[in-house]
Coordinates of C-alpha atoms in Angstrom, one line a residue:
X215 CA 127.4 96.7 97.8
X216 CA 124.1 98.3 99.2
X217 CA 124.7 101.4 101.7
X218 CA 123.3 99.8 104.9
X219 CA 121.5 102.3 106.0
X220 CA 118.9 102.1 102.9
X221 CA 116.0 100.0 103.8
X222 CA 113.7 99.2 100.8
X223 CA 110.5 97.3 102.4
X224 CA 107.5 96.6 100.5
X225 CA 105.8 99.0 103.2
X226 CA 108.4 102.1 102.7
X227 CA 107.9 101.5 98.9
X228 CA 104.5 101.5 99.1
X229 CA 104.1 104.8 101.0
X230 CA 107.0 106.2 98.6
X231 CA 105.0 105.2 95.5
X232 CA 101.9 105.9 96.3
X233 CA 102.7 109.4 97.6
X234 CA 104.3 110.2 94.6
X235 CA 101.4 109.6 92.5
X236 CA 99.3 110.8 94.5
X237 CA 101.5 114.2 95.0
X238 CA 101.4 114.8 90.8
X239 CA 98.4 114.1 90.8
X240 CA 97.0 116.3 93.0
X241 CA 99.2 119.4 91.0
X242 CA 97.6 118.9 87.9
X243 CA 94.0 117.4 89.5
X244 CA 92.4 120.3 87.5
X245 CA 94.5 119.8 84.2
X246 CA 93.8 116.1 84.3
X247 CA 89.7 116.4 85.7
X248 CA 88.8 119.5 83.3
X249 CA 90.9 119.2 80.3
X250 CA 92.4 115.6 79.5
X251 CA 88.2 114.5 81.3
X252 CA 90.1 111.4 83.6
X253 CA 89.0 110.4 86.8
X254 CA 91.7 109.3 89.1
X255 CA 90.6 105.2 89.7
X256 CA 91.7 104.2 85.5
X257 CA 94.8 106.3 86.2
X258 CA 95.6 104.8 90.0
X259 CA 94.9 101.4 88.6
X260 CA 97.3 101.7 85.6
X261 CA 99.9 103.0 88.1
X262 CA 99.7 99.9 90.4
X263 CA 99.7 97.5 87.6
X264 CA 103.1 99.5 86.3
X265 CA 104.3 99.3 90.4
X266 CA 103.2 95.9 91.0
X267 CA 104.7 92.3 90.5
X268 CA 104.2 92.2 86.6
X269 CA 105.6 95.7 86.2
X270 CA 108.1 97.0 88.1
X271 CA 108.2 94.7 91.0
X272 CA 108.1 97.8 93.4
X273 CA 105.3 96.7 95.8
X274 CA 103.9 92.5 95.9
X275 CA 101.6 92.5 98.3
X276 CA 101.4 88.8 97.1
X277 CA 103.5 87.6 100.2
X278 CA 101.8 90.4 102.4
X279 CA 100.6 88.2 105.7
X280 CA 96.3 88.7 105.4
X281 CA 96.3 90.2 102.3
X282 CA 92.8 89.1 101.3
X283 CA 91.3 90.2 105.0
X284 CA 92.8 93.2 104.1
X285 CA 91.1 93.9 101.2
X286 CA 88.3 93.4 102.3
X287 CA 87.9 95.3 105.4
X288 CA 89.4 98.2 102.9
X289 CA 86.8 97.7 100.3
X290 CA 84.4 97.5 103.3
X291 CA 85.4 100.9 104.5
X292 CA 85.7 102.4 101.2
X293 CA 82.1 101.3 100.4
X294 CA 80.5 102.1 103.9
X295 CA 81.8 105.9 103.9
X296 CA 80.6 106.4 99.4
X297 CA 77.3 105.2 100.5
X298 CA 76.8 107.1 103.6
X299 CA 78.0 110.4 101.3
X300 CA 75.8 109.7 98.9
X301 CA 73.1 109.8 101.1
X302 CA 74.1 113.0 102.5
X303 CA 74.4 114.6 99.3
X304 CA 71.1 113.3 98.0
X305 CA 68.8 116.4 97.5
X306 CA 66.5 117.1 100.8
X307 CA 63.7 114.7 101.1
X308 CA 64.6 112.8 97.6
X309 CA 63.0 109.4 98.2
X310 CA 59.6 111.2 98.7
X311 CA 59.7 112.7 95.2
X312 CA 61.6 110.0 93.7
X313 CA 61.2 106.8 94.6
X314 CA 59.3 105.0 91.7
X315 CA 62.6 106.1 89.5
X316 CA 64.8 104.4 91.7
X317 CA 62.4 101.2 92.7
X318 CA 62.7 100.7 88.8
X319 CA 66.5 101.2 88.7
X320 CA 66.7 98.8 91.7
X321 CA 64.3 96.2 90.9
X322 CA 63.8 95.4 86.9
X323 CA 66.8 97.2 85.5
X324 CA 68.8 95.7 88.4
X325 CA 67.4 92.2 88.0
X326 CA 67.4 92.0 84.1
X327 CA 71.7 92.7 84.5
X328 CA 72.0 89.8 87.3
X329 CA 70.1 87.7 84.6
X330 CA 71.7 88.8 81.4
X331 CA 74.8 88.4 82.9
X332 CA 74.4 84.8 84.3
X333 CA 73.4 83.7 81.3
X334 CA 76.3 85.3 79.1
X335 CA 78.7 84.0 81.8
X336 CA 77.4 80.7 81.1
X337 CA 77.5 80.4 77.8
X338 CA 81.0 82.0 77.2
X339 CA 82.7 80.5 80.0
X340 CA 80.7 76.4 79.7
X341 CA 80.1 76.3 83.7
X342 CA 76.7 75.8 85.4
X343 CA 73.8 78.5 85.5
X344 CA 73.9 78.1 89.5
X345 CA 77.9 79.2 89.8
X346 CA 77.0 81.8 86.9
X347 CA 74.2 83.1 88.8
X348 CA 76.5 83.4 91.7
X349 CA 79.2 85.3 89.8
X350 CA 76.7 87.6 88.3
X351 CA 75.5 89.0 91.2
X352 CA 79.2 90.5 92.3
X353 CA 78.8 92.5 88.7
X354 CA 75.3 93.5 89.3
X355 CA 75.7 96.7 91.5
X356 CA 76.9 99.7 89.8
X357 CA 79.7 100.9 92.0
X358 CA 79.8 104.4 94.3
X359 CA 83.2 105.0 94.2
X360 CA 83.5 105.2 90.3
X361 CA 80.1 106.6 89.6
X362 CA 81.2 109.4 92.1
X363 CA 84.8 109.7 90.8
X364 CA 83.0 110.6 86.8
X365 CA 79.5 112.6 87.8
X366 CA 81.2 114.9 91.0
X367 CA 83.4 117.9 90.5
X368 CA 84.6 118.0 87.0
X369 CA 83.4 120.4 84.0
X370 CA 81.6 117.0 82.3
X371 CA 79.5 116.5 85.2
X372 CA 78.4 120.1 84.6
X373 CA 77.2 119.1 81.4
X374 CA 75.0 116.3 83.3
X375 CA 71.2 117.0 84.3
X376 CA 71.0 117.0 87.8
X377 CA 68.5 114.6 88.1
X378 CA 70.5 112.3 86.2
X379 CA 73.5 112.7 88.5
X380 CA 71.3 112.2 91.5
X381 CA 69.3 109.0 90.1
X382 CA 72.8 107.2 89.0
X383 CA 74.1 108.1 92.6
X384 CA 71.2 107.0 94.4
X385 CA 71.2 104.1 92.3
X386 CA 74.8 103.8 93.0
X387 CA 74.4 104.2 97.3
X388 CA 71.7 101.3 97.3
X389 CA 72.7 98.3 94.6
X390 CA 75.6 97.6 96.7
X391 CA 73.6 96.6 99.9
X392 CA 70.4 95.3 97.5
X393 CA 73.3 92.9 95.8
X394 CA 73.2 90.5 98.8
X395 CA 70.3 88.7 97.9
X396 CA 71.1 88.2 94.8
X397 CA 74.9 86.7 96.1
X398 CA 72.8 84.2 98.3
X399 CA 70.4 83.1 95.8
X400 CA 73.3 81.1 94.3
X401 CA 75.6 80.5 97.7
X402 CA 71.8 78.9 99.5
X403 CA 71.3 76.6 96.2
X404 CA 75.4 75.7 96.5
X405 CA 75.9 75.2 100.5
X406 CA 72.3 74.1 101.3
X407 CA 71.5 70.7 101.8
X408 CA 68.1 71.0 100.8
X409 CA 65.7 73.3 98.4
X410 CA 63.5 74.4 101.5
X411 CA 66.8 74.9 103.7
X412 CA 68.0 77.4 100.9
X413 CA 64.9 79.1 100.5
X414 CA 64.3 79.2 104.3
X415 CA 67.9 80.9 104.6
X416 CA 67.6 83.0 101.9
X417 CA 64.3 84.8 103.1
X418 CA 65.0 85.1 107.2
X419 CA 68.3 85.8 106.2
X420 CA 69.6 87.5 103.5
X421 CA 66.0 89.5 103.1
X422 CA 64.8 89.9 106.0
X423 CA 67.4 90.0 108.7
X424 CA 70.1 91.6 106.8
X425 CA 68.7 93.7 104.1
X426 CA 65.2 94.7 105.9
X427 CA 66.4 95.1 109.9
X428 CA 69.3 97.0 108.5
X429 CA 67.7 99.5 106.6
X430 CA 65.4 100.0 109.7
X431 CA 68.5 100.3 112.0
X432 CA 70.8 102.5 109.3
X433 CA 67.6 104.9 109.3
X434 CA 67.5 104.7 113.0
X435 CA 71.0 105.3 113.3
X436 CA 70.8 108.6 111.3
X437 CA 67.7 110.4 113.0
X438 CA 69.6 109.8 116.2
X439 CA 72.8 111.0 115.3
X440 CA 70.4 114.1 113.4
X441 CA 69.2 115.0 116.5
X442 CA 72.0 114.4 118.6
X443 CA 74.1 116.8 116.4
X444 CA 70.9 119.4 116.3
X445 CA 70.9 119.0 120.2
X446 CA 75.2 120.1 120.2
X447 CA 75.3 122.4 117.4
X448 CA 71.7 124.6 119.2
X449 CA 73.9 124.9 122.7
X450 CA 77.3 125.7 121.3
X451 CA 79.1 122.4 122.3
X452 CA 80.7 121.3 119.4
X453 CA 82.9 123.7 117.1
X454 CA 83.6 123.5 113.1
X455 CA 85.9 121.3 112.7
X456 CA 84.0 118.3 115.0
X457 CA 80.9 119.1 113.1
X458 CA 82.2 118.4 109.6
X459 CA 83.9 114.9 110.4
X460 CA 81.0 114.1 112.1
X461 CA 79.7 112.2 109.3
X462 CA 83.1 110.7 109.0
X463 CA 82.9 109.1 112.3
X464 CA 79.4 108.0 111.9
X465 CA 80.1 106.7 108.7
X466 CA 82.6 104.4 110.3
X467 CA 80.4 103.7 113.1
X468 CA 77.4 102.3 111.2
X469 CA 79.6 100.0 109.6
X470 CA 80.8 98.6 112.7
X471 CA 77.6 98.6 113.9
X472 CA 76.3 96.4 110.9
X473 CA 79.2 94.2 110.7
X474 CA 79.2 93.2 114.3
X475 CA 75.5 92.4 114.2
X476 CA 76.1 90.6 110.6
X477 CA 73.7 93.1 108.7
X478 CA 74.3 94.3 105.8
X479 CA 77.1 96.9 106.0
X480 CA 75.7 99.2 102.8
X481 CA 72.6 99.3 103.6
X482 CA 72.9 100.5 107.1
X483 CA 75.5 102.9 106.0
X484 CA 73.3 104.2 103.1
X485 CA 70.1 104.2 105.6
X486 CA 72.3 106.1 108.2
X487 CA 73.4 108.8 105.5
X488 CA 69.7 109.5 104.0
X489 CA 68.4 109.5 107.7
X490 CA 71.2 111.9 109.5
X491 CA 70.7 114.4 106.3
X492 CA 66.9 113.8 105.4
X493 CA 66.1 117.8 106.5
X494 CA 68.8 119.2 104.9
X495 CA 70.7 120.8 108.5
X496 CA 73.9 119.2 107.7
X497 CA 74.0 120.0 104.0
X498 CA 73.2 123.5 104.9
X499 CA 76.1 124.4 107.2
X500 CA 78.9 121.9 105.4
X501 CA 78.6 123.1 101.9
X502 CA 81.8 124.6 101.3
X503 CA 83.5 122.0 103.4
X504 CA 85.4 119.1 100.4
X505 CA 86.8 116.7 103.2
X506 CA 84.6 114.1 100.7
X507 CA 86.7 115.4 97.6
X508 CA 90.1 114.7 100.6
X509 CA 88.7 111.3 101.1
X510 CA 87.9 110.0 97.9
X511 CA 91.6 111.6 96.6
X512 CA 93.1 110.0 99.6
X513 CA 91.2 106.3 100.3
X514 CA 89.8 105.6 96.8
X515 CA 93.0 106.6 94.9
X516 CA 94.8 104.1 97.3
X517 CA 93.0 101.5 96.6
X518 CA 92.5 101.1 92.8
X519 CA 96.7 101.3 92.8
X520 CA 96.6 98.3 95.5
X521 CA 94.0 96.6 93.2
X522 CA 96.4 97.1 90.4
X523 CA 99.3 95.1 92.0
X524 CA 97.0 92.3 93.0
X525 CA 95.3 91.1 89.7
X526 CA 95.8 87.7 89.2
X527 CA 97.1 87.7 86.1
X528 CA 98.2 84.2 85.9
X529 CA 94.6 83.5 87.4
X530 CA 93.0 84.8 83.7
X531 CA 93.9 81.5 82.3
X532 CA 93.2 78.8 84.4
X533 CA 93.8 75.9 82.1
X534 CA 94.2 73.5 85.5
X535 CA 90.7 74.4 86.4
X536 CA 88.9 74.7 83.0
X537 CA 90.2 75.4 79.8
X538 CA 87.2 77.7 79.2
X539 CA 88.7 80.6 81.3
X540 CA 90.9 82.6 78.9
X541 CA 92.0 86.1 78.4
X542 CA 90.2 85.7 75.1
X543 CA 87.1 84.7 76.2
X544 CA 87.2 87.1 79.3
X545 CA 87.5 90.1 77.0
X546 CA 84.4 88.8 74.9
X547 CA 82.5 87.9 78.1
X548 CA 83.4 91.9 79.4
X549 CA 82.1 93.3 76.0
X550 CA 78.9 91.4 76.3
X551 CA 78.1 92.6 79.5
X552 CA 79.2 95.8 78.6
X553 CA 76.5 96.2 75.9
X554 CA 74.2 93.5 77.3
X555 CA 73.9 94.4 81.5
X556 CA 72.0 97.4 81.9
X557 CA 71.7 99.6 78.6
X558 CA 69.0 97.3 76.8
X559 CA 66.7 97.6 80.1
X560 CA 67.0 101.3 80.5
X561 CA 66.2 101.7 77.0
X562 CA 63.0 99.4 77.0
X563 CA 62.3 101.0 81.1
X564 CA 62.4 104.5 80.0
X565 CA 59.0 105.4 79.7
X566 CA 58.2 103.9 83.0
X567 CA 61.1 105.9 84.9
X568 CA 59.9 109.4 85.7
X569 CA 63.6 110.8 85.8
X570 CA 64.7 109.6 82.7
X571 CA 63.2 111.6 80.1
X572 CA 64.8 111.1 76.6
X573 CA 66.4 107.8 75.1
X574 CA 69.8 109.7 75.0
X575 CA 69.5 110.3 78.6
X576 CA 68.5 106.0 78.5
X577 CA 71.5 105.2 77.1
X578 CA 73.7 107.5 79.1
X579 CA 72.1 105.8 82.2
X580 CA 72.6 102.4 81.1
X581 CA 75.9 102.9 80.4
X582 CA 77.3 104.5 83.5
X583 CA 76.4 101.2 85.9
X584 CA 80.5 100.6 86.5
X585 CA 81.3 97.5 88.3
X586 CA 84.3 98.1 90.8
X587 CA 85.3 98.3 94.7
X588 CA 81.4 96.6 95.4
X589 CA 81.9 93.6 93.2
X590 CA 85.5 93.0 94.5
X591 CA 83.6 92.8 98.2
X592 CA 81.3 90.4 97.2
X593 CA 83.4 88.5 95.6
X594 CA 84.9 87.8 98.7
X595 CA 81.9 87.5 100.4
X596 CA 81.1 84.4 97.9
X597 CA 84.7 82.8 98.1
X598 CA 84.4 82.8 102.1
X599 CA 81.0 81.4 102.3
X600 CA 82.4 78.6 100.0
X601 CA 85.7 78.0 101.4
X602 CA 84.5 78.0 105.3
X603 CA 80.7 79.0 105.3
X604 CA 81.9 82.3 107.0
X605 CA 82.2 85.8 105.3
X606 CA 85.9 85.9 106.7
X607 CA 88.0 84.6 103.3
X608 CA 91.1 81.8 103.0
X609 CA 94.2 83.7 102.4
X610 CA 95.7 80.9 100.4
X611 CA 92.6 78.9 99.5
X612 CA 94.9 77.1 96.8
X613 CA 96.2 75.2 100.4
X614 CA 92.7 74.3 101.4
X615 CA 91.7 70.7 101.0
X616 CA 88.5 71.8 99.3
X617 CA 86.4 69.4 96.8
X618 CA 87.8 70.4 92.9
X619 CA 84.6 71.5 92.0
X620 CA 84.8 73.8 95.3
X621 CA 88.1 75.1 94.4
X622 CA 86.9 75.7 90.7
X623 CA 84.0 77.3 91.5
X624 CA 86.3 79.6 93.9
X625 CA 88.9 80.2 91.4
X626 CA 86.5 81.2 88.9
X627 CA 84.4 84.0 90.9
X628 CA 88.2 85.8 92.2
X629 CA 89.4 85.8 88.4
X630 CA 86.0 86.5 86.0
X631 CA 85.4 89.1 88.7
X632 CA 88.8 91.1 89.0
X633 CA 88.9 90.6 85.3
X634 CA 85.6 92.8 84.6
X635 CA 86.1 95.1 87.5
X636 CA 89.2 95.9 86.0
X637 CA 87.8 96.0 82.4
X638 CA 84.9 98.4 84.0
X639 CA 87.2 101.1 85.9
X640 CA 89.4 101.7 82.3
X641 CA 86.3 101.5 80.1
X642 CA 83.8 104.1 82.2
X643 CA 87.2 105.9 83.4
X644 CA 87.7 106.4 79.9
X645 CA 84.4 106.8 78.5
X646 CA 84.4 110.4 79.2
X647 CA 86.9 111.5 77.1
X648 CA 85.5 109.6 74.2
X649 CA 81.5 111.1 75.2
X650 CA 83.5 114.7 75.3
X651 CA 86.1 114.6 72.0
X652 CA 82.2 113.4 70.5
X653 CA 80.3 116.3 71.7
X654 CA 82.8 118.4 70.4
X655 CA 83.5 117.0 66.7
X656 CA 79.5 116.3 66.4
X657 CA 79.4 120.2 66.1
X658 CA 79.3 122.7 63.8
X659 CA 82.8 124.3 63.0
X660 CA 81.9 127.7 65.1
X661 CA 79.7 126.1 67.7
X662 CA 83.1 124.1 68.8
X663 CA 85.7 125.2 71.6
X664 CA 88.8 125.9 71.1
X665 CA 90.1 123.1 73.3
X666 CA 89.0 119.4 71.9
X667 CA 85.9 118.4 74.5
X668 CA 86.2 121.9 76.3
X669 CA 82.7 122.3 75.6
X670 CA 80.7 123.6 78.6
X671 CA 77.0 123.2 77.1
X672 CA 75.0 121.1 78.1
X673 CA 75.1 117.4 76.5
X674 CA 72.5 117.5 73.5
X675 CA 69.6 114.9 73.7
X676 CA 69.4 115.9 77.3
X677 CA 66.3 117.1 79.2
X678 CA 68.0 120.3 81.6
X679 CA 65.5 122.8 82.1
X680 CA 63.7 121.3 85.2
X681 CA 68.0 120.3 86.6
X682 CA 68.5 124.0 87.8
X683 CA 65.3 124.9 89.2
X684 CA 65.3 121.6 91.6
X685 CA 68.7 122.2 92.8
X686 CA 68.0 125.7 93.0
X687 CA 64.5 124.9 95.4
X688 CA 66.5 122.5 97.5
X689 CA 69.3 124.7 98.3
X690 CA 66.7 127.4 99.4
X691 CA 65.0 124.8 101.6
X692 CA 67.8 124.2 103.2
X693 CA 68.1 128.1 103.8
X694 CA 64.8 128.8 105.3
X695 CA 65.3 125.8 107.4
X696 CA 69.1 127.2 108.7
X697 CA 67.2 130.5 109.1
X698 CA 64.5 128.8 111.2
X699 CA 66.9 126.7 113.5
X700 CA 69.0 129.8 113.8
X701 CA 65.9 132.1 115.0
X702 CA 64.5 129.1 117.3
X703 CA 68.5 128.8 118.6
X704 CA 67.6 132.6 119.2
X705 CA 64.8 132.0 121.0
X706 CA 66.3 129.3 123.6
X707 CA 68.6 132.4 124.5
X708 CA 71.6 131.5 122.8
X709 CA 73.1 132.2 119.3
X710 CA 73.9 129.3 116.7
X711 CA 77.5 129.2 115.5
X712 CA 77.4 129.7 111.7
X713 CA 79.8 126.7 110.6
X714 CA 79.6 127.5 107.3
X715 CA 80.9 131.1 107.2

């Protein structure tokens, strides 16, 4: 008989379990970051598949009431606030000095993955170039979270040219909202009527409306709030601890903003981020401050162990729907795009790409394109728009009366997605440790450390010379310009707070 007072609900479980694993992590975040080189989404995943409904059965959100919603408002959330980071931390006035790396990051290297992949999809899985071309472009952005979670705060990402770490994270900050039109050059062919229709949605749409308008408002949004915060921070109205969750809230509210207006929700965030930090003020006075680091621990960690207890495993083999989807063919179809997405155009791109200076820096680019948390959104912005022609998704779209091809083509974009997002996190999760043991048994017997991948040095066939001196400038602008609002703060008759002291 069960004591009465014990009461075992899939929420209590779920803060139980997910506390725990956060709490050891967090005790040995340095042993596991530094010395075993893992990143905590591989790790959290693994832990919710061991929790979830095919391991221990301790949390199902299966029968949760709005359990896809959920998801993605989370992933929404999750995405909005990586973006908007990543365009605070972006050096001061990047896009200026950098933009013809990233346009060719974005545009051919971006575009040669959607393609590649659509055509491997098709040709593995048997299903129309359309669908495939649909699919594709949820596994076309490289994802924030992840990229983040390898090239921030470890001793590997030490080892990483900084303009390397900054192009990747750029990258990472705009593919997410730039994915859209890609989504809806296969949704306009597949829910329009007529060729004209799809094209005439697609461009006032997708392009225009969504991607264009909300980079222009995200911007906007920004060098208000940069002002606005200038305006509190030179008259002493705000204190520390308002000032550094500042970006928290406006985070949050530029993705409200953009999802109430239906823009698109990265872009605005991203354009808010690179606006609200494009002089360098924030950066400046917040640089010790690591709520980012709480954040990404806290939210990011969270959700890679939900995503672990809701792979559809039985939805890997869909023999009802087609009796190409298989486990077997999903693993060959995640190696192919593996190889296949991006490191065959950064490799042929190089010479055009100003920041990518040596084939080994190529390579390293091409492979670190993971495909997680954005994917998983548009995913669901697909399903919806074929389900109901909304972006909100079916919870059980199994009960919808939809046409079998509908259904199929539904079914097949929530499995071949989830499949290589999952694939993705374990792979560039685990990637590090293989590019570290490498680096260090590639060396000479006395050149090695004593620790297997505790080397420090650099990463050879790397370009770092210029990394140090471009941080170095940027941080000193950032200085004179603290200096200068401090002595004009002077000036007005009142003394700035120094937030960062």
């Amino acid at each position: 008989m069960v004591w009465h007072e014990l009461a075992p609900t899939p929420p209590h479980l779920t803060y139980f379990t997910l506390s725990v694993f956060l709490i050891i992590y967090s005790l040995f975040s340095h042993f596991i970051r530094n010395r075993l080189h893992l990143s905590e989404p591989p790790l959290a995943l693994l832990v919710g598949v061991i929790i979830g409904p095919v391991g221990l059965n301790a949390v199902d959100p299966r029968a949760w009431a709005g359990k896809d919603t959920f998801i993605q408002e989370f992933t929404r959330l999750i995405l909005g606030l990586q973006v908007f980071v990543v365009g605070i931390e972006l050096p001061r006035h990047y896009f200026p000095r950098h933009w013809k790396s990233v346009a060719w990051m974005l545009g051919p290297v971006m575009t040669f993955g959607w393609l590649v992949s659509a055509g491997l999809i098709t040709l593995i899985l048997k299903i129309d170039f359309v669908t495939a071309l649909t699919i594709a472009a949820c596994l076309t952005p490289t994802d924030p979270v992840l990229a983040a979670s390898v090239l921030s705060n470890s001793r590997f990402s030490s080892r990483v040219p900084k303009r390397i770490k900054h192009l990747l994270s750029c990258e990472s900050g705009c593919n997410d909202g730039v994915s859209f039109p890609f989504l809806y050059v296969g949704l306009s062919i597949l829910t329009s009527a007529t060729a004209s229709g799809a094209v005439k949605e697609w461009v006032f749409e997708s392009v225009l409306y969504e991607c264009v308008v909300g980079s222009l408002v995200g911007g906007t949004i920004g060098l208000a709030a940069n002002r606005a915060l200038r305006f509190a921070h030179g008259r002493q109205l705000i204190d520390r601890s308002s000032f550094v969750v500042f970006y928290l809230l406006l985070a949050v509210l530029s993705v409200g903003i953009a999802s109430t207006l239906g823009l698109d929700d990265f872009l605005v965030a991203f354009g808010a981020g690179v606006g609200f930090a494009h002089d360098g003020f924030f950066a400046a006075r917040t640089r010790e401050s690591k709520l980012n680091n709480v954040l990404d621990l806290l939210l990011n960690s969270t959700f890679f162990v939900f995503l672990g207890t809701v792979l559809p495993w039985s939805g890997f083999s869909l023999r009802e729907i087609t009796l190409t989807l298989t486990p077997g063919r999903l693993t060959a179809l995640l190696a192919l795009i593996l190889v296949f997405r991006r490191i065959p155009a950064t490799l042929a791109f190089k010479r055009f790409i100003p920041d990518i200076r040596t084939y080994r820096e190529a390579l390293f680019c091409g492979h670190f394109g993971p495909m997680g948390v954005g994917g998983i959104f548009l995913a669901l912005e697909g399903r919806a728009q074929l389900e109901n022609g909304t972006s909100i998704p079916e919870d059980t779209p199994d009960k919808l009366r939809l046409p079998v091809e509908t259904r199929s083509k539904v079914e097949l974009m929530w499995a071949v997605v989830l499949f290589i997002v999952m694939g993705s996190t374990l792979v560039h999760g685990f990637s590090v440790v293989v590019i570290s043991m490498y680096s260090h048994f590639s060396r000479a017997g006395k050149e090695r450390a004593r620790q297997v991948g505790g080397e420090t040095q650099p990463l050879q066939g790397m370009v770092h010379v210029d990394s140090e001196g471009e941080e170095t400038q940027s941080e000193e602008e950032e200085e004179e310009e603290s200096d200068g609002d401090e002595e004009s703060g002077e000036r007005r008759g009142g003394g700035q707070i120094r937030l960062d002291e």
